[in-house]
Amino acid sequence: MNPKTNSSAYNLEQEIKRWKGFFGVWNSPTPKIGVTPREPFWKKNKATLWYYAPSEKKYRVPLFLVYSLVNQPFILDMAPGNSVIENFTRNGFEVYLLDFGIPGYEDKDITASDYVVDYIQKGVRRALRHSNAKEITLIGYCLGGTLATMYTTIAEEPIRNLIVNVSPIDFETVPYFKEMAQASKEGILDVNDLLETTGLVSGRAMKTAMRMVTSPIYFSPYLSLLNKAYDDQYVEKWKRLKKWTDGHIPFTGAAMKELIEELGKGNKLIDGGLKIHGKEAHLANIHANLLVISNDFDRLVLKEQNIRVIDYVSSKDKTFKLEKGGHTTRANDHHLPPLLANWLPSRSEPIETK
């Protein structure tokens, strides 16, 4: 048999499958998301605190994950073999995930401080009781890391470790909408009236804003799909990620207003002056072991927005790490990323086995 003919036939089959896979995406159902076994054990308003038990508990310090207010947190548990949460439980950690839920117009007056005190702090207290743990690790993703940092500045609970993952904290440098940001700081642009009128920033508006920052010309995901549409596993993964990127949720007007005024314009987490339900929120109040992670190809949150954090905290054990990658958190196998694998276990009280 002629090798060239064989190779040509194979390529033809692949091309046929590629185009079938590409056009078939739009009519096929989205694969199931969030498959790691879990149980809800606390609810408040739209929020749910989920518990994920490890197959074998290896550490005494549980993990408390705080995700963003912009997207739903199922990106942390996309599929078997592609799940941040599965990796944690597989490696012996108890995991608690605070899912803020999807706010409605009736939630328009919930502020960022309310999320910190009424949701994160109360959730941490319940997780500590539930796990019978003496300390806890907070891991915040994107804006969830901002809120987790705000909480740690006023926390009365024993926070052993704080991991801040691609989170905006320092707003001296704003990498996007520079003219708008400067106009807001100078008082020329005031969005308060708009926020008070609408009550919520819609999910569609949040999606549009994120796209303007990260992908003004939104073709690359579709080109990536077309390039590998013959690979069934890739197509399934692509559909899950597409569901997440299209799933922006509303943002309460009161929370947006507070974040713009206190952090965006005032930069008060860095410069001081931030109060959360009457308590002074200074970064110097943070004594937990601190790991700040930024990604070199992140166009949404630049390293300049979190690299200075370690200069302001009182933590003796503190690290800033610039990793390779973009803004989105992903997991590709059953192991922890090397950075976490080297940092987290030794700071989580390993349980000695006989």
Tab-separated table of C-alpha atoms in Angstrom:
chain	number	residue	atom	x	y	z
A	1	MET	CA	0.000	0.000	0.000
A	2	ASN	CA	1.338	3.415	-0.962
A	3	PRO	CA	2.314	5.385	2.262
A	4	LYS	CA	1.454	8.683	0.591
A	5	THR	CA	-2.038	7.450	-0.293
A	6	ASN	CA	-2.472	6.182	3.271
A	7	SER	CA	-1.409	9.555	4.713
A	8	SER	CA	-3.721	11.441	2.362
A	9	ALA	CA	-6.698	9.271	3.309
A	10	TYR	CA	-6.004	9.815	6.996
A	11	ASN	CA	-5.853	13.608	6.568
A	12	LEU	CA	-9.104	13.591	4.631
A	13	GLU	CA	-10.836	11.698	7.414
A	14	GLN	CA	-9.473	14.158	9.957
A	15	GLU	CA	-10.657	17.131	7.936
A	16	ILE	CA	-14.145	15.653	7.643
A	17	LYS	CA	-14.235	15.037	11.382
A	18	ARG	CA	-12.895	18.537	12.076
A	19	TRP	CA	-15.727	20.246	10.221
A	20	LYS	CA	-18.355	17.898	11.608
A	21	GLY	CA	-17.050	18.621	15.101
A	22	PHE	CA	-17.002	22.371	14.533
A	23	PHE	CA	-20.545	22.666	13.199
A	24	GLY	CA	-21.865	20.012	15.558
A	25	VAL	CA	-20.888	22.060	18.622
A	26	TRP	CA	-23.773	24.472	18.189
A	27	ASN	CA	-26.478	21.796	18.343
A	28	SER	CA	-24.992	19.427	20.896
A	29	PRO	CA	-25.742	19.668	24.640
A	30	THR	CA	-23.149	21.080	27.030
A	31	PRO	CA	-21.359	18.341	28.990
A	32	LYS	CA	-22.140	18.027	32.672
A	33	ILE	CA	-20.210	20.441	34.886
A	34	GLY	CA	-19.366	20.196	38.583
A	35	VAL	CA	-19.040	16.451	39.052
A	36	THR	CA	-16.922	16.254	42.209
A	37	PRO	CA	-19.142	14.894	45.034
A	38	ARG	CA	-20.268	17.674	47.371
A	39	GLU	CA	-22.900	18.611	49.899
A	40	PRO	CA	-24.427	21.965	50.864
A	41	PHE	CA	-24.410	22.633	54.574
A	42	TRP	CA	-25.072	26.374	54.859
A	43	LYS	CA	-27.148	28.801	52.823
A	44	LYS	CA	-27.685	32.528	53.062
A	45	ASN	CA	-29.912	34.359	50.622
A	46	LYS	CA	-28.684	33.203	47.167
A	47	ALA	CA	-25.344	31.912	48.484
A	48	THR	CA	-24.412	28.303	49.235
A	49	LEU	CA	-21.426	26.964	51.136
A	50	TRP	CA	-20.427	23.631	49.587
A	51	TYR	CA	-18.336	20.942	51.255
A	52	TYR	CA	-16.103	18.555	49.313
A	53	ALA	CA	-14.715	15.664	51.357
A	54	PRO	CA	-11.272	14.261	50.518
A	55	SER	CA	-10.932	10.598	49.635
A	56	GLU	CA	-8.378	10.435	52.453
A	57	LYS	CA	-7.842	13.401	54.774
A	58	LYS	CA	-4.138	14.210	54.918
A	59	TYR	CA	-4.127	17.758	56.327
A	60	ARG	CA	-5.696	19.369	59.388
A	61	VAL	CA	-6.083	22.831	57.836
A	62	PRO	CA	-9.056	22.905	55.419
A	63	LEU	CA	-9.347	25.103	52.337
A	64	PHE	CA	-11.995	27.817	51.954
A	65	LEU	CA	-12.375	28.950	48.343
A	66	VAL	CA	-13.799	32.364	47.490
A	67	TYR	CA	-14.641	32.956	43.852
A	68	SER	CA	-15.455	36.146	41.985
A	69	LEU	CA	-18.773	37.997	41.923
A	70	VAL	CA	-18.510	38.282	38.134
A	71	ASN	CA	-18.755	34.627	37.064
A	72	GLN	CA	-20.110	31.401	38.490
A	73	PRO	CA	-17.493	29.255	40.253
A	74	PHE	CA	-18.006	26.018	38.322
A	75	ILE	CA	-14.765	26.682	36.437
A	76	LEU	CA	-13.082	25.311	39.570
A	77	ASP	CA	-14.808	21.954	38.960
A	78	MET	CA	-15.210	21.576	35.209
A	79	ALA	CA	-14.811	17.826	34.703
A	80	PRO	CA	-12.950	14.775	36.045
A	81	GLY	CA	-9.282	15.344	35.328
A	82	ASN	CA	-9.932	19.050	34.749
A	83	SER	CA	-10.977	20.218	38.209
A	84	VAL	CA	-9.148	22.399	40.730
A	85	ILE	CA	-11.418	21.125	43.505
A	86	GLU	CA	-10.965	17.474	42.528
A	87	ASN	CA	-7.196	17.969	42.655
A	88	PHE	CA	-7.404	19.396	46.181
A	89	THR	CA	-9.584	16.559	47.494
A	90	ARG	CA	-7.534	13.926	45.681
A	91	ASN	CA	-4.457	15.293	47.453
A	92	GLY	CA	-6.068	15.038	50.896
A	93	PHE	CA	-7.569	18.494	51.541
A	94	GLU	CA	-11.029	19.237	52.875
A	95	VAL	CA	-12.528	21.894	50.605
A	96	TYR	CA	-15.235	24.487	51.242
A	97	LEU	CA	-16.478	26.596	48.332
A	98	LEU	CA	-18.508	29.748	48.876
A	99	ASP	CA	-20.828	30.190	45.895
A	100	PHE	CA	-22.383	33.661	46.116
A	101	GLY	CA	-25.173	32.684	43.735
A	102	ILE	CA	-26.877	34.914	41.186
A	103	PRO	CA	-28.209	38.178	42.647
A	104	GLY	CA	-31.547	39.636	41.659
A	105	TYR	CA	-32.871	43.181	41.810
A	106	GLU	CA	-33.946	42.573	45.410
A	107	ASP	CA	-30.220	42.197	46.298
A	108	LYS	CA	-29.191	45.563	44.855
A	109	ASP	CA	-28.249	47.003	48.267
A	110	ILE	CA	-25.728	44.278	49.169
A	111	THR	CA	-22.336	45.965	49.438
A	112	ALA	CA	-18.861	44.502	49.093
A	113	SER	CA	-18.504	44.879	52.871
A	114	ASP	CA	-21.703	42.869	53.314
A	115	TYR	CA	-20.240	40.077	51.198
A	116	VAL	CA	-17.104	40.156	53.362
A	117	VAL	CA	-18.823	40.085	56.760
A	118	ASP	CA	-22.200	38.432	56.213
A	119	TYR	CA	-21.063	35.793	53.753
A	120	ILE	CA	-17.300	35.144	53.899
A	121	GLN	CA	-16.798	35.632	57.646
A	122	LYS	CA	-19.920	33.700	58.609
A	123	GLY	CA	-19.036	30.988	56.114
A	124	VAL	CA	-15.526	30.635	57.538
A	125	ARG	CA	-16.931	30.279	61.056
A	126	ARG	CA	-19.232	27.486	59.925
A	127	ALA	CA	-16.453	25.743	58.013
A	128	LEU	CA	-14.187	25.815	61.076
A	129	ARG	CA	-16.934	24.274	63.212
A	130	HIS	CA	-17.853	21.732	60.572
A	131	SER	CA	-14.262	20.536	60.090
A	132	ASN	CA	-13.359	20.854	63.786
A	133	ALA	CA	-10.234	22.690	62.595
A	134	LYS	CA	-8.168	25.166	64.583
A	135	GLU	CA	-7.128	27.185	61.505
A	136	ILE	CA	-8.161	27.596	57.889
A	137	THR	CA	-6.652	28.470	54.497
A	138	LEU	CA	-8.360	31.109	52.347
A	139	ILE	CA	-7.911	30.909	48.582
A	140	GLY	CA	-9.384	33.775	46.588
A	141	TYR	CA	-9.714	33.862	42.820
A	142	CYS	CA	-9.930	37.123	40.867
A	143	LEU	CA	-12.318	39.499	42.694
A	144	GLY	CA	-12.848	36.732	45.241
A	145	GLY	CA	-9.214	37.236	46.233
A	146	THR	CA	-9.871	40.940	46.695
A	147	LEU	CA	-12.790	40.155	49.019
A	148	ALA	CA	-10.773	37.459	50.821
A	149	THR	CA	-7.984	39.972	51.419
A	150	MET	CA	-10.475	42.535	52.705
A	151	TYR	CA	-11.880	39.914	55.079
A	152	THR	CA	-8.457	38.839	56.352
A	153	THR	CA	-7.698	42.438	57.367
A	154	ILE	CA	-10.556	42.324	59.893
A	155	ALA	CA	-10.782	38.580	60.599
A	156	GLU	CA	-11.200	37.420	64.182
A	157	GLU	CA	-11.006	33.822	62.975
A	158	PRO	CA	-7.657	31.928	62.794
A	159	ILE	CA	-6.456	32.333	59.201
A	160	ARG	CA	-3.385	30.138	58.703
A	161	ASN	CA	-2.778	30.841	55.014
A	162	LEU	CA	-4.036	33.367	52.480
A	163	ILE	CA	-3.590	32.639	48.776
A	164	VAL	CA	-4.526	35.478	46.431
A	165	ASN	CA	-4.845	34.351	42.820
A	166	VAL	CA	-4.856	36.970	40.002
A	167	SER	CA	-6.749	39.440	42.195
A	168	PRO	CA	-6.880	43.244	41.837
A	169	ILE	CA	-5.892	44.909	45.108
A	170	ASP	CA	-3.686	47.860	44.161
A	171	PHE	CA	-5.457	50.391	41.927
A	172	GLU	CA	-2.688	52.938	41.557
A	173	THR	CA	-2.217	51.424	38.099
A	174	VAL	CA	-5.365	50.653	36.141
A	175	PRO	CA	-4.533	48.694	32.968
A	176	TYR	CA	-7.863	49.207	31.241
A	177	PHE	CA	-10.235	52.105	30.539
A	178	LYS	CA	-7.468	54.480	31.708
A	179	GLU	CA	-9.274	57.638	30.612
A	180	MET	CA	-12.496	56.541	32.304
A	181	ALA	CA	-10.639	55.580	35.480
A	182	GLN	CA	-8.871	58.940	35.615
A	183	ALA	CA	-12.110	60.799	34.963
A	184	SER	CA	-13.722	58.866	37.809
A	185	LYS	CA	-10.870	59.691	40.191
A	186	GLU	CA	-11.108	63.389	39.278
A	187	GLY	CA	-14.867	63.423	39.785
A	188	ILE	CA	-15.594	64.184	36.125
A	189	LEU	CA	-17.322	60.830	35.639
A	190	ASP	CA	-19.804	59.717	38.311
A	191	VAL	CA	-21.602	56.392	37.889
A	192	ASN	CA	-23.392	56.520	41.243
A	193	ASP	CA	-26.636	57.874	39.805
A	194	LEU	CA	-26.668	55.159	37.151
A	195	LEU	CA	-26.026	52.397	39.705
A	196	GLU	CA	-28.690	53.713	42.044
A	197	THR	CA	-31.173	53.838	39.164
A	198	THR	CA	-30.506	50.391	37.701
A	199	GLY	CA	-29.776	48.615	41.003
A	200	LEU	CA	-27.748	45.943	39.213
A	201	VAL	CA	-25.075	45.807	36.553
A	202	SER	CA	-26.485	43.134	34.258
A	203	GLY	CA	-24.630	39.976	33.373
A	204	ARG	CA	-24.627	41.065	29.727
A	205	ALA	CA	-23.001	44.387	30.655
A	206	MET	CA	-20.363	42.596	32.743
A	207	LYS	CA	-19.658	40.231	29.848
A	208	THR	CA	-19.302	43.128	27.405
A	209	ALA	CA	-16.922	44.988	29.726
A	210	MET	CA	-14.728	41.910	30.236
A	211	ARG	CA	-14.626	41.259	26.485
A	212	MET	CA	-13.581	44.870	25.813
A	213	VAL	CA	-10.645	44.400	28.172
A	214	THR	CA	-9.508	40.911	27.238
A	215	SER	CA	-10.683	40.212	23.680
A	216	PRO	CA	-11.992	43.227	21.742
A	217	ILE	CA	-11.970	41.088	18.587
A	218	TYR	CA	-13.505	37.857	19.793
A	219	PHE	CA	-12.424	35.321	17.190
A	220	SER	CA	-9.585	33.380	18.811
A	221	PRO	CA	-11.743	30.881	20.793
A	222	TYR	CA	-13.536	29.880	17.600
A	223	LEU	CA	-10.279	29.564	15.688
A	224	SER	CA	-8.934	27.374	18.480
A	225	LEU	CA	-12.040	25.196	18.228
A	226	LEU	CA	-11.752	24.900	14.457
A	227	ASN	CA	-8.083	23.982	14.770
A	228	LYS	CA	-8.826	20.981	17.023
A	229	ALA	CA	-12.487	20.193	16.338
A	230	TYR	CA	-11.515	16.657	15.296
A	231	ASP	CA	-10.477	15.948	18.926
A	232	ASP	CA	-13.592	14.913	20.878
A	233	GLN	CA	-12.002	15.540	24.284
A	234	TYR	CA	-10.891	19.028	23.263
A	235	VAL	CA	-14.375	19.845	21.938
A	236	GLU	CA	-15.962	18.740	25.225
A	237	LYS	CA	-13.513	20.883	27.212
A	238	TRP	CA	-14.113	23.829	24.845
A	239	LYS	CA	-17.884	23.632	25.332
A	240	ARG	CA	-17.514	23.659	29.112
A	241	LEU	CA	-15.226	26.684	29.043
A	242	LYS	CA	-17.512	28.474	26.582
A	243	LYS	CA	-20.439	27.925	28.952
A	244	TRP	CA	-18.413	29.558	31.725
A	245	THR	CA	-17.163	32.524	29.671
A	246	ASP	CA	-20.716	33.236	28.495
A	247	GLY	CA	-22.102	32.915	32.018
A	248	HIS	CA	-21.397	36.340	33.520
A	249	ILE	CA	-23.864	37.165	36.273
A	250	PRO	CA	-25.332	40.447	37.565
A	251	PHE	CA	-23.331	42.594	39.986
A	252	THR	CA	-25.139	44.451	42.742
A	253	GLY	CA	-25.106	48.219	42.361
A	254	ALA	CA	-24.135	48.799	46.001
A	255	ALA	CA	-21.115	46.468	45.751
A	256	MET	CA	-19.979	48.034	42.490
A	257	LYS	CA	-20.354	51.533	43.923
A	258	GLU	CA	-18.337	50.659	47.039
A	259	LEU	CA	-15.538	48.976	45.064
A	260	ILE	CA	-15.285	51.907	42.652
A	261	GLU	CA	-15.271	54.538	45.408
A	262	GLU	CA	-13.175	52.806	48.066
A	263	LEU	CA	-10.733	50.785	45.970
A	264	GLY	CA	-10.840	52.108	42.400
A	265	LYS	CA	-10.761	55.802	43.259
A	266	GLY	CA	-9.426	55.769	46.819
A	267	ASN	CA	-7.057	52.760	46.571
A	268	LYS	CA	-7.738	52.365	50.272
A	269	LEU	CA	-6.521	48.779	50.668
A	270	ILE	CA	-3.044	50.055	49.802
A	271	ASP	CA	-3.145	53.655	51.028
A	272	GLY	CA	-5.303	53.030	54.101
A	273	GLY	CA	-8.640	54.416	55.217
A	274	LEU	CA	-10.855	51.475	54.270
A	275	LYS	CA	-13.524	50.523	56.801
A	276	ILE	CA	-15.575	47.333	56.702
A	277	HIS	CA	-18.679	47.503	58.887
A	278	GLY	CA	-16.911	50.031	61.085
A	279	LYS	CA	-13.620	48.110	61.401
A	280	GLU	CA	-10.325	49.495	60.127
A	281	ALA	CA	-9.173	47.312	57.245
A	282	HIS	CA	-5.393	47.666	57.064
A	283	LEU	CA	-3.193	45.229	55.155
A	284	ALA	CA	-0.830	45.431	58.122
A	285	ASN	CA	-3.465	43.477	60.072
A	286	ILE	CA	-2.679	40.409	57.953
A	287	HIS	CA	-0.314	37.963	59.689
A	288	ALA	CA	-1.241	34.795	57.776
A	289	ASN	CA	1.248	33.017	55.554
A	290	LEU	CA	0.720	34.795	52.240
A	291	LEU	CA	1.057	33.652	48.637
A	292	VAL	CA	0.218	36.187	45.923
A	293	ILE	CA	-0.037	34.785	42.395
A	294	SER	CA	-0.069	36.758	39.163
A	295	ASN	CA	0.053	35.505	35.562
A	296	ASP	CA	2.277	36.996	32.884
A	297	PHE	CA	-0.334	36.870	30.084
A	298	ASP	CA	-3.226	38.133	32.206
A	299	ARG	CA	-4.727	41.135	30.432
A	300	LEU	CA	-7.442	41.669	33.032
A	301	VAL	CA	-5.366	41.878	36.248
A	302	LEU	CA	-1.738	42.906	35.788
A	303	LYS	CA	1.031	42.081	38.242
A	304	GLU	CA	1.186	45.783	39.151
A	305	GLN	CA	-2.207	45.355	40.804
A	306	ASN	CA	-1.020	42.870	43.417
A	307	ILE	CA	2.800	42.803	43.501
A	308	ARG	CA	2.995	45.466	46.247
A	309	VAL	CA	0.696	43.620	48.642
A	310	ILE	CA	3.548	41.743	50.306
A	311	ASP	CA	5.172	45.077	51.205
A	312	TYR	CA	2.198	46.126	53.328
A	313	VAL	CA	1.251	42.982	55.268
A	314	SER	CA	2.741	41.896	58.586
A	315	SER	CA	3.206	38.283	57.472
A	316	LYS	CA	6.643	36.836	58.080
A	317	ASP	CA	6.079	34.149	55.467
A	318	LYS	CA	5.101	35.961	52.269
A	319	THR	CA	5.725	35.260	48.595
A	320	PHE	CA	4.847	36.891	45.284
A	321	LYS	CA	5.018	34.600	42.265
A	322	LEU	CA	4.591	35.446	38.589
A	323	GLU	CA	3.368	32.350	36.766
A	324	LYS	CA	2.874	31.633	33.086
A	325	GLY	CA	-0.676	31.795	31.800
A	326	GLY	CA	-3.720	33.997	31.412
A	327	HIS	CA	-6.435	35.066	33.794
A	328	THR	CA	-8.537	31.892	33.793
A	329	THR	CA	-7.918	29.228	36.441
A	330	ARG	CA	-7.577	25.751	34.972
A	331	ALA	CA	-6.552	22.246	36.002
A	332	ASN	CA	-5.336	19.658	33.543
A	333	ASP	CA	-4.532	16.545	35.546
A	334	HIS	CA	-4.875	14.975	38.982
A	335	HIS	CA	-1.959	16.851	40.540
A	336	LEU	CA	-1.674	20.234	42.205
A	337	PRO	CA	0.143	22.894	40.182
A	338	PRO	CA	3.865	22.839	41.076
A	339	LEU	CA	3.675	26.180	42.885
A	340	LEU	CA	0.870	25.026	45.217
A	341	ALA	CA	2.349	21.544	45.558
A	342	ASN	CA	5.554	23.109	46.880
A	343	TRP	CA	3.913	25.794	49.038
A	344	LEU	CA	0.623	24.573	50.496
A	345	PRO	CA	1.119	21.089	52.057
A	346	SER	CA	3.897	22.084	54.473
A	347	ARG	CA	1.724	24.969	55.722
A	348	SER	CA	-1.412	22.857	56.230
A	349	GLU	CA	-0.429	20.629	59.186
A	350	PRO	CA	0.073	17.224	57.538
A	351	ILE	CA	-1.505	14.354	59.463
A	352	GLU	CA	1.185	11.886	60.410
A	353	THR	CA	0.513	8.339	59.267
A	354	LYS	CA	1.759	5.373	61.238
